[in-house]
mmCIF file of C-alpha atoms in Angstrom:
data_model
loop_
_atom_site.group_PDB
_atom_site.id
_atom_site.type_symbol
_atom_site.label_atom_id
_atom_site.label_comp_id
_atom_site.label_asym_id
_atom_site.label_seq_id
_atom_site.Cartn_x
_atom_site.Cartn_y
_atom_site.Cartn_z
ATOM 1 C CA MET A 1 -0.739 -24.296 28.893
ATOM 2 C CA TRP A 2 3.020 -23.860 28.827
ATOM 3 C CA MET A 3 2.698 -20.312 27.017
ATOM 4 C CA TYR A 4 0.450 -19.492 30.495
ATOM 5 C CA VAL A 5 3.381 -20.754 32.443
ATOM 6 C CA LEU A 6 5.714 -18.546 30.690
ATOM 7 C CA LEU A 7 3.520 -15.666 30.881
ATOM 8 C CA MET A 8 3.612 -16.283 34.528
ATOM 9 C CA LEU A 9 7.581 -16.739 34.791
ATOM 10 C CA GLU A 10 7.871 -13.220 32.812
ATOM 11 C CA ALA A 11 5.735 -11.844 35.034
ATOM 12 C CA ALA A 12 7.420 -12.973 38.011
ATOM 13 C CA ALA A 13 11.200 -12.062 36.466
ATOM 14 C CA ALA A 14 9.313 -8.159 36.387
ATOM 15 C CA GLY A 15 8.345 -8.729 39.667
ATOM 16 C CA VAL A 16 11.978 -9.744 40.696
ATOM 17 C CA ALA A 17 13.567 -7.149 38.674
ATOM 18 C CA VAL A 18 11.415 -4.365 40.272
ATOM 19 C CA ILE A 19 12.463 -5.406 43.958
ATOM 20 C CA ARG A 20 16.048 -5.519 42.902
ATOM 21 C CA SER A 21 16.166 -1.906 41.775
ATOM 22 C CA ARG A 22 14.350 -0.251 44.600
ATOM 23 C CA ARG A 23 17.620 0.653 46.519
ATOM 24 C CA GLN A 24 19.605 1.699 43.946
ATOM 25 C CA TYR A 25 17.381 3.057 40.932
ATOM 26 C CA VAL A 26 14.082 4.490 42.311
ATOM 27 C CA SER A 27 15.577 7.273 43.785
ATOM 28 C CA TRP A 28 17.783 8.437 40.794
ATOM 29 C CA VAL A 29 14.595 7.970 38.521
ATOM 30 C CA ALA A 30 12.312 9.908 41.193
ATOM 31 C CA GLY A 31 15.091 12.829 40.709
ATOM 32 C CA HIS A 32 14.468 12.898 37.507
ATOM 33 C CA PRO A 33 10.312 13.852 37.263
ATOM 34 C CA GLU A 34 10.820 15.711 34.103
ATOM 35 C CA LEU A 35 11.398 12.083 32.310
ATOM 36 C CA PHE A 36 9.219 9.829 34.505
ATOM 37 C CA ARG A 37 5.522 9.808 35.174
ATOM 38 C CA GLY A 38 3.331 8.362 37.592
ATOM 39 C CA THR A 39 4.414 6.100 40.462
ATOM 40 C CA ALA A 40 3.947 2.791 38.585
ATOM 41 C CA PHE A 41 5.892 4.031 35.598
ATOM 42 C CA VAL A 42 8.738 4.986 38.279
ATOM 43 C CA ARG A 43 8.696 1.362 39.476
ATOM 44 C CA LEU A 44 9.085 -0.023 35.833
ATOM 45 C CA SER A 45 11.269 2.476 35.040
ATOM 46 C CA ALA A 46 13.802 1.700 38.163
ATOM 47 C CA ALA A 47 13.605 -1.931 36.933
ATOM 48 C CA ALA A 48 14.510 -1.376 33.343
ATOM 49 C CA LEU A 49 17.238 0.586 34.340
ATOM 50 C CA TRP A 50 18.612 -2.079 36.631
ATOM 51 C CA CYS A 51 18.202 -4.732 33.732
ATOM 52 C CA ALA A 52 20.144 -2.469 31.485
ATOM 53 C CA ASP A 53 22.999 -2.113 33.980
ATOM 54 C CA ARG A 54 22.958 -5.651 34.617
ATOM 55 C CA CYS A 55 23.088 -6.656 31.223
ATOM 56 C CA ARG A 56 25.815 -3.902 30.397
ATOM 57 C CA LEU A 57 24.133 -2.792 27.309
ATOM 58 C CA SER A 58 26.271 0.643 27.298
ATOM 59 C CA GLU A 59 29.298 -1.747 27.252
ATOM 60 C CA ARG A 60 27.771 -4.310 24.586
ATOM 61 C CA PHE A 61 26.213 -2.054 22.051
ATOM 62 C CA THR A 62 28.778 0.979 22.458
ATOM 63 C CA ALA A 63 28.060 2.166 19.422
ATOM 64 C CA SER A 64 24.596 2.059 19.062
ATOM 65 C CA VAL A 65 24.138 3.785 22.577
ATOM 66 C CA GLY A 66 26.749 6.118 21.677
ATOM 67 C CA LYS A 67 24.326 7.747 18.311
ATOM 68 C CA VAL A 68 21.450 7.258 20.539
ATOM 69 C CA HIS A 69 23.359 10.014 23.084
ATOM 70 C CA GLN A 70 24.586 11.988 20.040
ATOM 71 C CA LEU A 71 20.909 12.798 19.461
ATOM 72 C CA MET A 72 20.161 13.685 23.000
ATOM 73 C CA ILE A 73 23.191 16.147 23.084
ATOM 74 C CA GLY A 74 21.252 17.712 20.003
ATOM 75 C CA LEU A 75 17.773 17.722 21.563
ATOM 76 C CA TYR A 76 18.629 18.642 25.167
ATOM 77 C CA GLY A 77 22.635 19.705 25.607
ATOM 78 C CA ALA A 78 25.158 17.737 26.807
ATOM 79 C CA LYS A 79 24.762 18.373 30.468
ATOM 80 C CA GLN A 80 21.003 16.867 29.877
ATOM 81 C CA ALA A 81 21.829 14.347 27.620
ATOM 82 C CA LEU A 82 22.488 11.317 29.915
ATOM 83 C CA PRO A 83 19.643 11.132 31.971
ATOM 84 C CA TYR A 84 17.705 11.083 28.516
ATOM 85 C CA THR A 85 20.035 8.556 27.149
ATOM 86 C CA ARG A 86 19.571 6.466 30.196
ATOM 87 C CA TRP A 87 15.455 6.938 29.829
ATOM 88 C CA PHE A 88 15.499 6.232 26.104
ATOM 89 C CA LEU A 89 17.241 2.705 26.852
ATOM 90 C CA ALA A 90 14.628 2.331 29.906
ATOM 91 C CA LYS A 91 11.783 2.992 27.510
ATOM 92 C CA LEU A 92 12.906 0.753 24.894
ATOM 93 C CA LEU A 93 13.552 -2.161 27.434
ATOM 94 C CA ILE A 94 10.039 -1.523 28.899
ATOM 95 C CA LEU A 95 8.204 -1.486 25.242
ATOM 96 C CA MET A 96 10.153 -4.886 24.161
ATOM 97 C CA TYR A 97 9.348 -6.779 27.259
ATOM 98 C CA ALA A 98 5.747 -5.552 27.289
ATOM 99 C CA VAL A 99 5.156 -6.861 23.752
ATOM 100 C CA ILE A 100 7.163 -10.141 24.510
ATOM 101 C CA CYS A 101 4.309 -10.376 27.264
ATOM 102 C CA LEU A 102 1.214 -9.567 25.265
ATOM 103 C CA PHE A 103 2.448 -11.794 22.635
ATOM 104 C CA THR A 104 2.919 -14.776 25.143
ATOM 105 C CA ALA A 105 -0.698 -13.584 26.464
ATOM 106 C CA LEU A 106 -2.025 -14.091 22.988
ATOM 107 C CA GLY A 107 -0.198 -17.122 22.270
ATOM 108 C CA GLY A 108 -1.947 -18.748 25.312
ATOM 109 C CA ALA A 109 -5.509 -17.927 24.295
ATOM 110 C CA THR A 110 -4.886 -19.257 20.888
ATOM 111 C CA GLU A 111 -4.054 -22.797 22.435
ATOM 112 C CA GLY A 112 -0.469 -22.731 22.735
ATOM 113 C CA ASN A 113 0.229 -21.313 19.542
ATOM 114 C CA ALA A 114 4.015 -20.852 19.385
ATOM 115 C CA GLU A 115 3.984 -18.515 16.175
ATOM 116 C CA MET A 116 2.475 -15.642 18.159
ATOM 117 C CA LEU A 117 5.522 -15.526 20.636
ATOM 118 C CA VAL A 118 8.226 -16.003 17.321
ATOM 119 C CA TYR A 119 5.802 -12.490 16.161
ATOM 120 C CA GLY A 120 6.230 -10.695 19.542
ATOM 121 C CA VAL A 121 10.263 -11.721 19.687
ATOM 122 C CA LEU A 122 10.458 -10.063 15.762
ATOM 123 C CA LEU A 123 8.519 -7.280 16.809
ATOM 124 C CA ALA A 124 10.226 -6.693 19.933
ATOM 125 C CA LEU A 125 13.769 -6.617 17.609
ATOM 126 C CA LEU A 126 12.111 -4.364 15.713
ATOM 127 C CA LEU A 127 11.174 -1.454 18.170
ATOM 128 C CA PRO A 128 14.952 -0.076 18.692
ATOM 129 C CA PHE A 129 14.984 1.080 15.124
ATOM 130 C CA LEU A 130 11.639 2.430 15.241
ATOM 131 C CA LEU A 131 12.505 4.257 18.617
ATOM 132 C CA TYR A 132 15.621 5.543 17.356
ATOM 133 C CA LYS A 133 14.123 6.575 13.996
ATOM 134 C CA GLN A 134 11.412 8.530 16.239
ATOM 135 C CA THR A 135 13.993 10.693 17.980
ATOM 136 C CA TYR A 136 16.151 11.330 14.887
ATOM 137 C CA ASP A 137 12.691 12.652 13.235
ATOM 138 C CA GLN A 138 12.457 14.855 16.216
ATOM 139 C CA LEU A 139 16.092 16.140 16.314
ATOM 140 C CA LYS A 140 15.548 16.577 12.463
ATOM 141 C CA ARG A 141 12.540 18.860 13.061
ATOM 142 C CA LYS A 142 14.187 20.940 15.928
ATOM 143 C CA LYS A 143 17.109 21.771 13.725
ATOM 144 C CA ARG A 144 14.754 22.786 10.656
ATOM 145 C CA GLN A 145 12.664 25.204 13.146
ATOM 146 C CA MET A 146 15.838 26.908 14.143
ATOM 147 C CA LEU A 147 16.969 27.406 10.399
ATOM 148 C CA ILE A 148 13.515 28.654 9.605
ATOM 149 C CA GLU A 149 13.651 31.065 12.888
ATOM 150 C CA LEU A 150 17.278 31.989 12.412
ATOM 151 C CA PRO A 151 16.554 34.411 9.611
ATOM 152 C CA GLU A 152 14.196 36.376 11.942
ATOM 153 C CA VAL A 153 16.399 36.936 14.457
ATOM 154 C CA VAL A 154 19.730 38.029 12.259
ATOM 155 C CA ASN A 155 17.342 40.208 10.829
ATOM 156 C CA GLN A 156 16.761 41.506 14.449
ATOM 157 C CA LEU A 157 19.777 42.233 15.468
ATOM 158 C CA MET A 158 20.644 44.056 12.420
ATOM 159 C CA LEU A 159 17.974 46.817 13.243
ATOM 160 C CA LEU A 160 18.933 46.749 16.883
ATOM 161 C CA ILE A 161 22.477 47.088 16.207
ATOM 162 C CA GLY A 162 21.516 49.747 14.020
ATOM 163 C CA ALA A 163 20.024 51.741 16.466
ATOM 164 C CA GLY A 164 22.949 52.082 18.500
ATOM 165 C CA GLU A 165 22.777 48.310 20.627
ATOM 166 C CA THR A 166 25.617 46.521 21.586
ATOM 167 C CA VAL A 167 25.815 42.995 20.358
ATOM 168 C CA ALA A 168 24.730 41.846 23.971
ATOM 169 C CA GLN A 169 21.918 43.721 24.682
ATOM 170 C CA ALA A 170 20.669 43.259 20.650
ATOM 171 C CA LEU A 171 21.302 39.319 21.672
ATOM 172 C CA VAL A 172 18.951 40.376 25.097
ATOM 173 C CA ARG A 173 16.302 42.298 23.353
ATOM 174 C CA THR A 174 15.898 39.336 20.720
ATOM 175 C CA VAL A 175 15.153 36.861 23.478
ATOM 176 C CA HIS A 176 12.763 39.207 25.144
ATOM 177 C CA THR A 177 10.436 40.756 22.048
ATOM 178 C CA LYS A 178 9.438 36.857 21.649
ATOM 179 C CA GLY A 179 7.883 37.338 24.736
ATOM 180 C CA GLU A 180 6.517 33.882 26.107
ATOM 181 C CA GLU A 181 6.818 31.751 22.815
ATOM 182 C CA MET A 182 10.153 29.835 23.446
ATOM 183 C CA THR A 183 10.861 27.948 20.473
ATOM 184 C CA PRO A 184 14.258 25.714 20.129
ATOM 185 C CA LEU A 185 16.347 28.729 18.881
ATOM 186 C CA GLN A 186 14.797 30.918 21.414
ATOM 187 C CA LYS A 187 15.475 28.539 24.376
ATOM 188 C CA GLU A 188 19.129 28.339 23.230
ATOM 189 C CA LEU A 189 19.388 32.109 23.177
ATOM 190 C CA SER A 190 17.888 32.259 26.339
ATOM 191 C CA VAL A 191 21.042 30.173 28.128
ATOM 192 C CA ALA A 192 23.401 31.902 26.160
ATOM 193 C CA VAL A 193 21.789 35.728 27.386
ATOM 194 C CA TYR A 194 21.822 34.225 31.075
ATOM 195 C CA ALA A 195 25.506 33.630 30.742
ATOM 196 C CA LEU A 196 25.841 36.976 29.420
ATOM 197 C CA LYS A 197 24.157 38.359 32.392
ATOM 198 C CA MET A 198 26.376 36.297 34.818
ATOM 199 C CA ASN A 199 29.735 37.896 33.166
ATOM 200 C CA ALA A 200 30.579 34.946 30.928
ATOM 201 C CA SER A 201 32.756 36.143 28.043
ATOM 202 C CA PHE A 202 30.885 36.645 24.631
ATOM 203 C CA PRO A 203 33.012 34.629 22.536
ATOM 204 C CA ARG A 204 32.576 31.716 25.106
ATOM 205 C CA VAL A 205 29.202 31.728 25.129
ATOM 206 C CA MET A 206 28.771 32.093 21.233
ATOM 207 C CA GLU A 207 31.065 28.939 21.049
ATOM 208 C CA ASP A 208 28.916 27.314 23.762
ATOM 209 C CA PHE A 209 25.914 28.170 22.160
ATOM 210 C CA SER A 210 26.972 26.756 18.546
ATOM 211 C CA LYS A 211 28.243 23.644 19.992
ATOM 212 C CA ARG A 212 24.170 23.095 21.575
ATOM 213 C CA CYS A 213 22.688 24.028 18.512
ATOM 214 C CA GLY A 214 24.972 21.825 16.489
ATOM 215 C CA LEU A 215 23.882 23.459 13.193
ATOM 216 C CA PRO A 216 26.213 24.834 10.389
ATOM 217 C CA GLU A 217 24.186 27.793 9.979
ATOM 218 C CA VAL A 218 24.048 28.906 13.630
ATOM 219 C CA SER A 219 28.005 28.119 13.393
ATOM 220 C CA LEU A 220 28.046 30.759 10.487
ATOM 221 C CA PHE A 221 26.229 32.864 12.332
ATOM 222 C CA THR A 222 28.323 32.709 15.821
ATOM 223 C CA THR A 223 31.437 32.863 13.729
ATOM 224 C CA THR A 224 30.048 36.296 11.714
ATOM 225 C CA LEU A 225 29.562 37.929 15.237
ATOM 226 C CA LEU A 226 32.823 36.907 16.744
ATOM 227 C CA LEU A 227 35.017 38.079 14.341
ATOM 228 C CA ASN A 228 33.028 41.639 13.718
ATOM 229 C CA TYR A 229 31.304 42.336 16.981
ATOM 230 C CA LYS A 230 34.228 44.524 18.486
ATOM 231 C CA ARG A 231 34.613 46.604 15.364
ATOM 232 C CA GLY A 232 30.639 46.967 15.252
ATOM 233 C CA GLY A 233 29.177 49.900 13.410
ATOM 234 C CA GLU A 234 28.705 49.621 9.691
ATOM 235 C CA ASP A 235 31.300 46.455 9.181
ATOM 236 C CA LEU A 236 29.113 44.316 11.436
ATOM 237 C CA ILE A 237 25.675 45.201 9.988
ATOM 238 C CA ILE A 238 27.345 44.700 6.417
ATOM 239 C CA SER A 239 28.371 41.355 7.503
ATOM 240 C CA LEU A 240 24.847 40.784 9.229
ATOM 241 C CA LYS A 241 23.215 41.414 5.581
ATOM 242 C CA GLU A 242 25.274 39.316 3.896
ATOM 243 C CA LEU A 243 24.452 36.337 6.168
ATOM 244 C CA SER A 244 20.602 37.207 6.527
ATOM 245 C CA VAL A 245 20.494 37.026 2.353
ATOM 246 C CA THR A 246 22.046 33.500 2.462
ATOM 247 C CA LEU A 247 19.925 32.191 5.531
ATOM 248 C CA TRP A 248 16.992 33.446 3.760
ATOM 249 C CA GLU A 249 17.755 31.485 0.783
ATOM 250 C CA LYS A 250 18.176 28.288 2.683
ATOM 251 C CA ARG A 251 15.056 28.936 4.162
ATOM 252 C CA LYS A 252 13.157 29.058 1.090
ATOM 253 C CA ALA A 253 14.995 25.964 -0.045
ATOM 254 C CA LEU A 254 13.951 24.352 2.853
ATOM 255 C CA ALA A 255 10.265 25.262 2.297
ATOM 256 C CA ARG A 256 10.396 23.663 -0.903
ATOM 257 C CA THR A 257 11.673 20.804 0.411
ATOM 258 C CA LEU A 258 9.073 20.207 3.092
ATOM 259 C CA GLY A 259 6.642 21.235 0.338
ATOM 260 C CA GLU A 260 7.408 18.488 -1.746
ATOM 261 C CA GLU A 261 7.516 15.809 1.177
ATOM 262 C CA ALA A 262 4.043 16.940 2.104
ATOM 263 C CA SER A 263 3.076 16.422 -1.760
ATOM 264 C CA SER A 264 4.780 12.771 -1.765
ATOM 265 C CA LYS A 265 2.685 12.260 1.439
ATOM 266 C CA MET A 266 -0.635 13.024 -0.163
ATOM 267 C CA VAL A 267 0.070 10.372 -2.933
ATOM 268 C CA PHE A 268 -1.113 7.331 -1.385
ATOM 269 C CA PRO A 269 -4.152 8.851 0.438
ATOM 270 C CA MET A 270 -5.156 10.424 -3.130
ATOM 271 C CA VAL A 271 -4.684 6.913 -4.840
ATOM 272 C CA LEU A 272 -7.038 5.314 -2.261
ATOM 273 C CA ILE A 273 -9.785 8.164 -2.648
ATOM 274 C CA PHE A 274 -9.097 7.268 -6.676
ATOM 275 C CA PHE A 275 -9.713 3.646 -6.142
ATOM 276 C CA ALA A 276 -12.851 4.304 -3.272
ATOM 277 C CA VAL A 277 -14.517 6.796 -5.869
ATOM 278 C CA MET A 278 -14.182 4.565 -8.683
ATOM 279 C CA ILE A 279 -16.004 1.456 -6.511
ATOM 280 C CA ILE A 280 -18.507 3.950 -5.829
ATOM 281 C CA ILE A 281 -19.242 4.661 -9.357
ATOM 282 C CA ALA A 282 -18.614 1.586 -11.084
ATOM 283 C CA ALA A 283 -20.740 -0.897 -8.531
ATOM 284 C CA PRO A 284 -23.939 0.460 -9.417
ATOM 285 C CA ALA A 285 -23.240 0.692 -13.159
ATOM 286 C CA LEU A 286 -22.241 -3.315 -12.808
ATOM 287 C CA LEU A 287 -25.111 -4.423 -10.739
ATOM 288 C CA VAL A 288 -27.636 -3.133 -13.379
ATOM 289 C CA MET A 289 -25.743 -4.861 -15.836
ATOM 290 C CA ASN A 290 -25.922 -8.036 -14.110
#
């Protein structure tokens, strides 16, 4: 019985948070439709943001929130990182509270079994690590995709510059030749091209592009362009050729790494299939012997 009382108190606390967050947070959440979807979820997200601010999570867990913010900078850029960091905290609180409420209800259904509540708390404490790992893997996949695509971009630049284009014009054509396909690297290049069209200086655009990507290979690429773009001609093409060889070698190494990871992931399913086949083959023989 007491578990149901606790569940009612948890529901009441959630309702209070929704009401208290109505004035200050709902408008902010509604202003970021790319983060929050659905009216009910907007209410829950606003309540979670209110709880995060009331509990001063950013101050109490400065190091952890800072790590999350760095991941968001790598994924979405410095300008859009803060809303995504706040969304991460809101989503985390919603999931943790939902898990605790679910296990409280399960505890009530099992005649007040307090162990269910303990399991729920332990699972809720595990969620921050799981959500952080998911975000980290997302950033890792983005950087890998950039590294895979970068050698192709360098080769296109070499061809266009060799045909007489300037570096800025070659960058514009590199973005447009991809059509509607917008990979992570193409998105960052499109931002750089837009800045060039707005008459921003080429060195500043390349520096910002390198910071947004956050990849050593991209930094090497932008440094090569900045050191040679004024001279152009054969000097720039030779530098890009040397860079292209290095990038292709790194792409091959990455492909080998991905292949090894895929092979290691197949070991466990293959072991399960082996045991299943052994059971299917051995079971009839054992039945006949008996």
